[in-house]
Short mmCIF file of C-alpha atoms and ligand atoms in Angstrom, two decimals:
data_model
loop_
_atom_site.label_atom_id
_atom_site.label_comp_id
_atom_site.label_asym_id
_atom_site.label_seq_id
_atom_site.Cartn_x
_atom_site.Cartn_y
_atom_site.Cartn_z
CA MET A 2 146.51 88.53 63.89
CA ILE A 3 146.74 89.01 67.62
CA ASP A 4 145.75 92.15 69.50
CA ILE A 5 148.38 93.28 72.00
CA PHE A 6 148.14 95.87 74.73
CA LEU A 7 151.52 96.95 76.10
CA ILE A 8 151.86 98.96 79.27
CA SER A 9 155.41 99.97 80.00
CA SER A 10 156.98 101.96 82.83
CA SER A 11 159.97 102.92 80.72
CA ALA A 12 160.24 105.13 77.64
CA GLU A 13 163.48 103.34 76.84
CA ARG A 14 162.34 99.71 77.10
CA ALA A 15 158.96 100.10 75.34
CA PRO A 16 160.48 100.55 71.84
CA GLN A 17 162.86 97.66 72.48
CA ILE A 18 159.91 95.41 73.32
CA VAL A 19 158.15 96.56 70.14
CA ALA A 20 161.28 95.73 68.13
CA ARG A 21 161.23 92.19 69.53
CA LEU A 22 157.53 91.87 68.69
CA GLN A 23 158.35 92.86 65.12
CA GLN A 24 161.17 90.30 64.92
CA SER A 25 158.81 87.53 66.01
CA GLY A 26 157.19 87.35 62.56
CA VAL A 27 153.73 87.01 64.16
CA ALA A 28 151.09 89.43 62.83
CA TYR A 29 149.83 91.72 65.57
CA ARG A 30 148.01 94.96 66.24
CA LEU A 31 149.46 97.01 69.08
CA ARG A 32 148.10 99.57 71.46
CA SER A 33 150.40 100.89 74.16
CA ALA A 34 150.41 103.11 77.19
CA ARG A 35 152.96 104.41 79.67
CA GLY A 36 152.45 103.22 83.23
CA THR A 37 152.99 100.50 85.81
CA ALA A 38 151.07 97.38 86.81
CA ARG A 39 149.20 99.44 89.40
CA GLN A 40 147.69 101.59 86.64
CA LEU A 41 146.09 98.78 84.65
CA ARG A 42 142.55 99.68 85.73
CA THR A 43 142.75 102.95 83.77
CA HIS A 44 143.07 100.91 80.59
CA ALA A 45 140.52 98.20 81.44
CA ARG A 46 138.40 98.78 78.34
CA ALA A 47 141.27 98.58 75.85
CA ILE A 48 142.73 95.54 77.64
CA ARG A 49 139.40 93.69 77.39
CA SER A 50 139.60 93.67 73.61
CA ALA A 51 143.21 92.42 73.52
CA ASP A 52 144.48 88.84 73.20
CA LEU A 53 147.75 89.59 74.99
CA LEU A 54 148.59 92.05 77.75
CA ILE A 55 152.29 92.82 78.22
CA VAL A 56 153.15 94.55 81.49
CA GLU A 57 156.67 95.91 81.59
CA ASP A 58 157.40 97.21 85.07
CA SER A 59 160.94 97.32 86.38
CA GLU A 60 159.80 97.60 90.04
CA LEU A 61 157.19 94.85 89.83
CA ASN A 62 156.52 92.79 92.95
CA ALA A 63 153.93 90.27 94.07
CA ARG A 64 151.71 92.90 95.73
CA ASP A 65 151.27 94.73 92.41
CA LEU A 66 149.40 91.88 90.77
CA ASP A 67 145.89 92.79 91.99
CA GLY A 68 145.13 94.68 88.79
CA VAL A 69 146.47 91.81 86.67
CA GLU A 70 144.34 89.32 88.60
CA GLU A 71 141.27 91.50 88.07
CA VAL A 72 141.68 91.80 84.29
CA LEU A 73 142.41 88.09 83.90
CA ALA A 74 139.33 87.21 85.94
CA CYS A 75 137.14 89.46 83.77
CA THR A 76 138.73 88.34 80.49
CA PRO A 77 139.43 84.61 80.74
CA ALA A 78 140.77 84.37 77.16
CA LEU A 79 143.41 87.07 77.76
CA HIS A 80 147.09 86.06 77.97
CA CYS A 81 149.38 88.08 80.17
CA MET A 82 153.14 88.53 79.99
CA LEU A 83 155.11 90.23 82.73
CA VAL A 84 158.50 91.77 82.07
CA THR A 85 160.61 92.95 84.98
CA ALA A 86 164.21 93.38 86.02
CA GLU A 87 164.71 90.31 88.18
CA PRO A 88 161.55 88.36 89.00
CA SER A 89 161.68 87.10 92.59
CA THR A 90 160.38 83.65 93.57
CA ALA A 91 157.49 85.37 95.36
CA LEU A 92 156.58 87.22 92.15
CA LEU A 93 156.78 84.03 90.05
CA GLY A 94 154.52 82.21 92.54
CA ALA A 95 152.00 85.06 92.69
CA ALA A 96 152.00 85.38 88.88
CA LEU A 97 151.23 81.69 88.44
CA ARG A 98 148.46 81.91 91.04
CA VAL A 99 146.67 84.74 89.22
CA GLY A 100 146.97 82.98 85.85
CA VAL A 101 150.04 84.61 84.27
CA ARG A 102 151.96 82.06 82.19
CA HIS A 103 154.91 84.17 81.00
CA VAL A 104 157.26 86.09 83.26
CA PHE A 105 160.38 87.37 81.54
CA ALA A 106 163.48 88.90 83.10
CA TRP A 107 164.64 92.00 81.30
CA PRO A 108 166.44 91.96 78.91
CA PHE A 109 164.77 88.94 77.36
CA ASP A 110 165.76 87.40 74.14
CA ALA A 111 163.72 87.73 70.96
CA ASP A 112 163.25 83.96 70.60
CA GLU A 113 161.49 83.68 73.97
CA ILE A 114 158.85 86.23 73.03
CA ALA A 115 158.51 84.86 69.48
CA LEU A 116 157.71 81.41 70.88
CA ALA A 117 155.16 82.84 73.33
CA LEU A 118 153.46 84.89 70.57
CA ALA A 119 153.29 81.89 68.25
CA GLN A 120 151.64 79.83 71.01
CA ILE A 121 149.08 82.58 71.63
CA GLU A 122 148.34 82.86 67.92
CA VAL A 123 147.75 79.10 67.61
CA ARG A 124 145.42 79.18 70.62
CA LYS A 125 143.50 82.06 69.11
CA ASN A 126 143.16 80.45 65.69
CA PRO A 127 143.68 76.72 66.17
CA PRO A 128 143.97 74.90 62.86
CA GLY A 129 140.54 73.66 61.80
CA ARG A 130 138.76 75.58 64.57
CA ARG A 131 135.07 76.11 63.89
CA ALA A 132 133.84 79.64 63.98
CA GLY A 133 131.34 80.50 66.71
CA ARG A 134 128.04 78.76 66.13
CA VAL A 135 125.18 81.18 65.57
CA VAL A 136 121.65 80.25 66.64
CA SER A 137 118.63 82.53 66.18
CA LEU A 138 115.49 82.36 68.28
CA ALA A 139 112.29 83.43 66.59
CA SER A 140 108.57 83.17 67.14
CA SER A 141 105.49 84.22 65.28
CA LYS A 142 103.93 86.08 68.18
CA GLY A 143 104.99 88.01 71.28
CA GLY A 144 104.79 86.31 74.66
CA SER A 145 106.01 82.94 73.42
CA GLY A 146 109.06 83.05 75.70
CA THR A 147 111.71 83.68 73.04
CA THR A 148 113.58 86.21 75.14
CA LEU A 149 113.38 84.18 78.34
CA ILE A 150 114.74 81.15 76.50
CA ALA A 151 117.48 83.13 74.69
CA VAL A 152 118.71 84.74 77.90
CA ASN A 153 118.75 81.47 79.82
CA LEU A 154 120.42 79.54 76.98
CA ALA A 155 123.11 82.23 76.90
CA TYR A 156 123.68 81.94 80.66
CA SER A 157 123.65 78.18 80.54
CA LEU A 158 126.36 78.07 77.84
CA ALA A 159 128.46 80.77 79.52
CA THR A 160 128.32 79.53 83.09
CA LEU A 161 127.67 75.78 82.92
CA ASN A 162 129.53 75.02 79.68
CA ASN A 163 132.15 77.71 80.26
CA ARG A 164 131.92 79.11 76.71
CA ARG A 165 132.35 82.65 75.50
CA VAL A 166 128.86 83.74 74.55
CA LEU A 167 127.27 86.77 72.90
CA LEU A 168 123.56 87.50 72.89
CA ILE A 169 122.40 89.95 70.21
CA ASP A 170 118.99 91.46 70.83
CA LEU A 171 117.50 91.99 67.39
CA SER A 172 113.91 92.16 68.51
CA GLN A 173 112.39 95.16 66.78
CA GLN A 174 110.04 96.44 69.44
CA PHE A 175 111.34 97.47 72.84
CA ALA A 176 114.41 95.21 73.15
CA ASP A 177 114.11 93.77 76.63
CA ALA A 178 116.78 91.03 76.78
CA SER A 179 119.23 93.19 78.72
CA LEU A 180 116.55 93.84 81.38
CA LEU A 181 116.53 90.16 82.20
CA MET A 182 120.28 90.07 82.63
CA ALA A 183 121.40 93.26 84.32
CA ASP A 184 120.16 95.80 86.79
CA ARG A 185 121.53 98.70 84.76
CA PRO A 186 120.56 100.03 81.35
CA PRO A 187 122.89 99.14 78.48
CA PRO A 188 125.33 102.02 77.88
CA THR A 189 125.17 101.51 74.12
CA THR A 190 123.08 99.47 71.73
CA LEU A 191 123.19 97.70 68.41
CA ALA A 192 121.94 100.95 66.83
CA ASP A 193 124.98 102.85 68.20
CA LEU A 194 127.32 100.20 66.84
CA CYS A 195 125.65 100.23 63.42
CA SER A 196 125.87 104.02 63.23
CA GLN A 197 129.69 103.75 63.44
CA ILE A 198 130.00 100.62 61.31
CA ASP A 199 132.68 102.10 59.04
CA ARG A 200 135.16 102.01 61.87
CA LEU A 201 134.13 98.63 63.24
CA ASP A 202 136.98 96.81 64.91
CA ALA A 203 137.48 94.78 68.07
CA GLU A 204 137.86 97.86 70.24
CA LEU A 205 134.72 99.60 69.00
CA PHE A 206 132.80 96.37 69.36
CA GLU A 207 134.01 95.89 72.94
CA SER A 208 132.95 99.41 73.79
CA CYS A 209 129.39 98.70 72.65
CA VAL A 210 128.70 95.38 74.37
CA MET A 211 127.57 95.02 77.94
CA ARG A 212 129.41 92.34 79.91
CA VAL A 213 126.89 90.65 82.20
CA HIS A 214 129.12 87.77 83.21
CA ALA A 215 132.83 86.96 82.73
CA ASN A 216 131.92 84.83 79.69
CA LEU A 217 128.77 86.54 78.52
CA ASP A 218 128.28 89.77 76.58
CA VAL A 219 125.05 91.33 75.37
CA LEU A 220 124.63 93.61 72.40
CA ALA A 221 121.46 95.36 73.49
CA GLY A 222 118.67 96.01 71.04
CA ALA A 223 117.89 99.40 69.53
CA GLY A 224 115.17 99.81 72.17
CA ASP A 225 112.85 101.67 69.87
CA PRO A 226 111.14 100.36 66.73
CA LEU A 227 111.96 103.48 64.72
CA LYS A 228 115.68 103.16 65.41
CA ALA A 229 115.50 99.41 64.82
CA ALA A 230 113.96 100.03 61.40
CA GLU A 231 117.05 102.01 60.37
CA LEU A 232 119.46 99.10 60.92
CA GLN A 233 120.82 97.75 57.65
CA PRO A 234 121.44 94.08 56.81
CA ALA A 235 124.94 94.94 55.53
CA GLN A 236 125.78 96.44 58.94
CA LEU A 237 124.63 93.31 60.72
CA GLU A 238 126.58 91.19 58.24
CA ARG A 239 129.81 92.90 59.25
CA ILE A 240 129.03 92.55 62.94
CA LEU A 241 128.28 88.84 62.58
CA ALA A 242 131.54 88.24 60.69
CA LEU A 243 133.45 89.87 63.56
CA VAL A 244 131.63 88.15 66.41
CA ARG A 245 131.88 84.67 64.92
CA GLU A 246 135.63 84.88 65.44
CA ARG A 247 135.36 86.17 68.98
CA TYR A 248 132.74 83.92 70.59
CA ASP A 249 132.06 80.20 70.88
CA ALA A 250 128.32 80.75 70.73
CA VAL A 251 126.26 83.63 69.36
CA LEU A 252 122.53 83.82 70.10
CA ILE A 253 120.26 86.20 68.25
CA ASP A 254 116.90 87.07 69.75
CA VAL A 255 115.09 87.74 66.48
CA GLY A 256 111.69 88.20 68.10
CA GLN A 257 108.62 88.16 65.87
CA SER A 258 109.46 90.31 62.88
CA LEU A 259 110.53 88.99 59.53
CA ASN A 260 112.18 91.77 57.53
CA PRO A 261 115.42 92.14 55.56
CA LEU A 262 117.45 92.59 58.76
CA THR A 263 116.08 89.59 60.63
CA ILE A 264 116.14 87.47 57.46
CA LEU A 265 119.87 88.25 57.14
CA ALA A 266 120.30 87.03 60.74
CA LEU A 267 118.34 83.87 59.97
CA ASP A 268 120.30 83.30 56.73
CA ARG A 269 123.59 83.52 58.59
CA SER A 270 122.45 81.31 61.48
CA ASP A 271 123.60 77.72 61.74
CA MET A 272 120.29 76.88 63.33
CA ILE A 273 116.94 78.52 64.04
CA CYS A 274 114.94 77.74 67.13
CA MET A 275 111.27 78.58 66.55
CA VAL A 276 109.30 78.93 69.76
CA VAL A 277 105.56 78.20 69.80
CA ARG A 278 102.83 77.71 72.36
CA GLN A 279 99.80 75.47 72.28
CA SER A 280 97.32 78.03 71.10
CA PRO A 281 95.69 78.47 67.67
CA LEU A 282 97.18 81.95 67.28
CA TYR A 283 100.75 80.73 67.80
CA LEU A 284 100.13 77.76 65.53
CA HIS A 285 98.72 79.85 62.72
CA GLY A 286 101.72 82.20 62.81
CA GLY A 287 104.15 79.33 63.38
CA ARG A 288 102.89 77.53 60.30
CA ARG A 289 103.30 80.68 58.21
CA MET A 290 106.77 81.24 59.56
CA LEU A 291 107.84 77.69 58.71
CA ASP A 292 106.41 78.14 55.19
CA ILE A 293 108.49 81.27 54.77
CA PHE A 294 111.60 79.44 56.02
CA ARG A 295 110.99 76.81 53.30
CA GLU A 296 110.52 79.55 50.69
CA LEU A 297 113.80 81.05 51.82
CA GLY A 298 115.41 77.70 51.07
CA TYR A 299 116.25 76.68 54.64
CA PRO A 300 116.49 72.91 54.99
CA ALA A 301 114.21 71.35 57.63
CA SER A 302 117.34 70.34 59.57
CA LYS A 303 118.14 74.03 60.15
CA VAL A 304 114.96 74.64 62.15
CA ARG A 305 114.11 73.31 65.61
CA VAL A 306 110.56 73.78 66.87
CA VAL A 307 110.33 74.22 70.64
CA VAL A 308 107.02 74.25 72.52
CA ASN A 309 107.20 76.57 75.49
CA GLN A 310 104.89 76.45 78.52
CA TYR A 311 104.03 72.93 77.47
CA ASP A 312 100.81 71.60 78.98
CA LYS A 313 100.16 67.91 78.51
CA SER A 314 96.42 68.38 78.98
CA ALA A 315 96.00 71.27 76.55
CA PRO A 316 93.52 70.60 73.73
CA ILE A 317 96.28 71.13 71.19
CA ASN A 318 98.49 68.14 71.96
CA LEU A 319 101.83 67.30 70.37
CA PRO A 320 100.54 65.20 67.44
CA THR A 321 98.02 67.94 66.53
CA LEU A 322 100.70 70.56 66.84
CA GLU A 323 103.15 68.63 64.63
CA GLN A 324 100.44 67.96 62.07
CA THR A 325 99.40 71.62 61.94
CA LEU A 326 102.94 72.87 61.69
CA GLY A 327 104.06 70.18 59.27
CA ALA A 328 107.23 69.81 61.36
CA ARG A 329 108.50 67.73 64.25
CA VAL A 330 108.67 69.22 67.72
CA ALA A 331 112.28 69.00 68.86
CA HIS A 332 111.84 69.95 72.51
CA GLN A 333 109.29 71.03 75.10
CA LEU A 334 109.75 73.36 78.03
CA PRO A 335 107.34 73.31 80.95
CA ARG A 336 105.49 76.26 82.39
CA ASP A 337 106.92 77.54 85.66
CA ASP A 338 105.24 80.82 86.56
CA GLN A 339 106.83 81.09 89.97
CA GLN A 340 110.44 80.70 88.84
CA ALA A 341 109.90 82.79 85.70
CA SER A 342 108.46 85.71 87.62
CA GLU A 343 110.95 85.43 90.49
CA ALA A 344 113.87 85.43 88.05
CA LEU A 345 112.36 88.42 86.27
CA SER A 346 111.83 90.45 89.43
CA ARG A 347 115.33 89.65 90.72
CA GLY A 348 116.96 90.28 87.33
CA VAL A 349 118.70 86.90 87.64
CA PRO A 350 118.33 84.20 84.99
CA LEU A 351 116.52 81.15 86.25
CA VAL A 352 119.25 78.74 85.13
CA THR A 353 121.15 80.39 87.99
CA SER A 354 118.43 81.23 90.52
CA ALA A 355 116.49 77.97 90.09
CA HIS A 356 119.07 75.74 88.44
CA ASP A 357 117.44 72.51 89.59
CA SER A 358 113.96 73.43 88.35
CA ILE A 359 112.62 71.38 85.45
CA LEU A 360 112.45 74.53 83.33
CA ALA A 361 116.13 75.37 83.92
CA GLN A 362 117.15 71.78 83.23
CA GLY A 363 115.06 71.74 80.07
CA ILE A 364 116.83 74.89 78.87
CA SER A 365 120.24 73.33 79.52
CA LEU A 366 119.19 70.28 77.51
CA LEU A 367 118.05 72.59 74.73
CA ALA A 368 121.53 74.17 74.80
CA ASP A 369 123.01 70.71 74.23
CA MET A 370 120.68 70.20 71.29
CA LEU A 371 121.50 73.54 69.68
CA TRP A 372 125.25 73.43 70.42
CA PRO A 373 125.92 69.68 70.34
CA ALA A 374 129.70 70.21 70.29
CA PHE A 375 129.52 71.60 73.85
CA ALA A 376 127.30 68.86 75.29
CA GLY A 377 129.00 66.97 78.08
CA SER A 378 131.24 69.91 79.03
CA ARG A 379 128.74 71.16 81.60
CA LYS A 380 129.96 72.01 85.07
CA GLY A 381 128.22 71.24 88.33
CA VAL A 382 125.93 68.56 89.61
CA PHE A 383 123.56 68.62 86.68
CA GLY A 384 126.45 68.50 84.21
CA ARG A 385 127.91 65.48 85.95
CA LEU A 386 124.54 63.76 86.01
CA PHE A 387 124.13 64.41 82.34
CA ALA A 388 127.68 63.36 81.51
CA THR A 389 127.13 60.00 83.18
CA GLN A 390 123.90 59.38 81.29
CA THR A 391 121.49 59.04 84.16
CA THR A 392 117.75 58.90 83.89
CA LEU A 393 117.25 62.54 82.87
CA PRO A 394 115.21 62.55 79.69
CA PRO A 395 116.69 64.23 76.62
CA ARG A 396 113.38 66.08 76.43
CA LEU A 397 110.10 65.96 78.22
CA LYS A 398 108.22 63.20 76.50
CA PRO A 399 104.62 63.77 75.42
CA GLY A 400 102.35 63.18 78.33
CA HIS A 401 104.85 64.26 81.02
N1 ADP B 538 108.19 78.46 80.52
C1 ADP B 538 107.65 79.54 81.09
N2 ADP B 538 106.95 79.45 82.23
C2 ADP B 538 106.38 80.54 82.78
N3 ADP B 538 106.46 81.78 82.27
C3 ADP B 538 107.16 81.94 81.12
C4 ADP B 538 107.80 80.84 80.48
N4 ADP B 538 108.40 81.31 79.36
C5 ADP B 538 108.16 82.64 79.31
N5 ADP B 538 107.43 83.02 80.37
C6 ADP B 538 106.95 84.37 80.66
O1 ADP B 538 106.18 84.83 79.55
C7 ADP B 538 106.35 86.21 79.33
C8 ADP B 538 106.79 86.44 77.90
O2 ADP B 538 108.09 85.92 77.71
P1 ADP B 538 109.15 86.59 76.73
O3 ADP B 538 110.40 85.80 76.84
O4 ADP B 538 109.24 88.04 76.96
O5 ADP B 538 108.42 86.32 75.34
P2 ADP B 538 108.78 86.89 73.88
O6 ADP B 538 110.20 87.33 73.90
O7 ADP B 538 108.55 85.72 72.96
O8 ADP B 538 107.80 88.00 73.62
C9 ADP B 538 107.36 86.68 80.35
O9 ADP B 538 106.68 87.23 81.44
C10 ADP B 538 108.07 85.41 80.77
O10 ADP B 538 108.58 85.48 82.08
MG1 MG B 539 111.07 89.13 73.39
#
């Protein structure tokens, strides 16, 4: 099923385009509006949730493509088709430059559009394509760094690995993930989406997420523990089924609570990253949490223990920690107060603001561990270094 948004300047041609869509034999859902390429901005929200934008504009010329360029830049997975009377060479060149792959002269034949739709459908649902990989981040106690790590993993995957990423803030207290990513409050939250769950579809979902980067959306937390307590596991189940199809990576900031809602998230996760610190309180809770994971039937391979703010000279060293937890430590992240607080005060994730810091690099390596299929696809200097297997350690070794 592909989602199509059609904007057409002509009351006469619009139904003829729809007839050709129907003849194509490809399953689609259509929303349409009357207008020209210059009026695309008015429909930005609906276009964001589509797979294909068809712009039929008989007067279209190269200068009218600003709006098209804007929507394609904000929605990299969107395909765009232009339909116009007689496309000039200048228009064809400009269309290619802004990322449009299909420009049809009106009247086009039904086979041309059928072929284009079939290609878009295959790209959307390639045979054997894995659904988006879901990873939850949990900890037994506040202040472990779960949110900082979740936010920076999300940015790392979206910007350095160029994946479509969703971060769901399921923490039950005051839901702060969006604060670390944007300088504006989230317009809607997970609680708003759950309250309208009976009409959940791509459009409603798009209207409830906050886009913080071209590839990265955030579904903000309920923001208040009372509202969070009303969320139902069945509602989250439906949301997860939808988002798995729409994103390459889904991160859930589970926070510290274990309850039916967060347990549903953990059940549905491909992997759980449990964050601990080297203090008796974190270890006590961490041990209990791992016991509960075992009781829930999760195999040890589903859980990765990460030590945050790792201090090689702390009295609780790695062997003690592993012995107490009864689990191997998969990764350590160093303490970096300066970069953590600078990133927080600037509202910029530190994988961006301090991308060459050891903490940022450690988070990118953690992303490779949690989403191994994306490892090696990282952009930029660090990605190239990693891709050519230089001396960067896969994790900070004990004692470093
Ligand atoms: N590796 C780190 N180095 C320095 N400060 C950190 C690090 N990880 C987290 N912090 C800081 O610790 C505090 C708690 O982090 P947060 O992500 O909110 O924890 P949680 O979500 O587990 O409650 C924040 O001020 C954050 O900036
Ligand atoms: Mg948190």
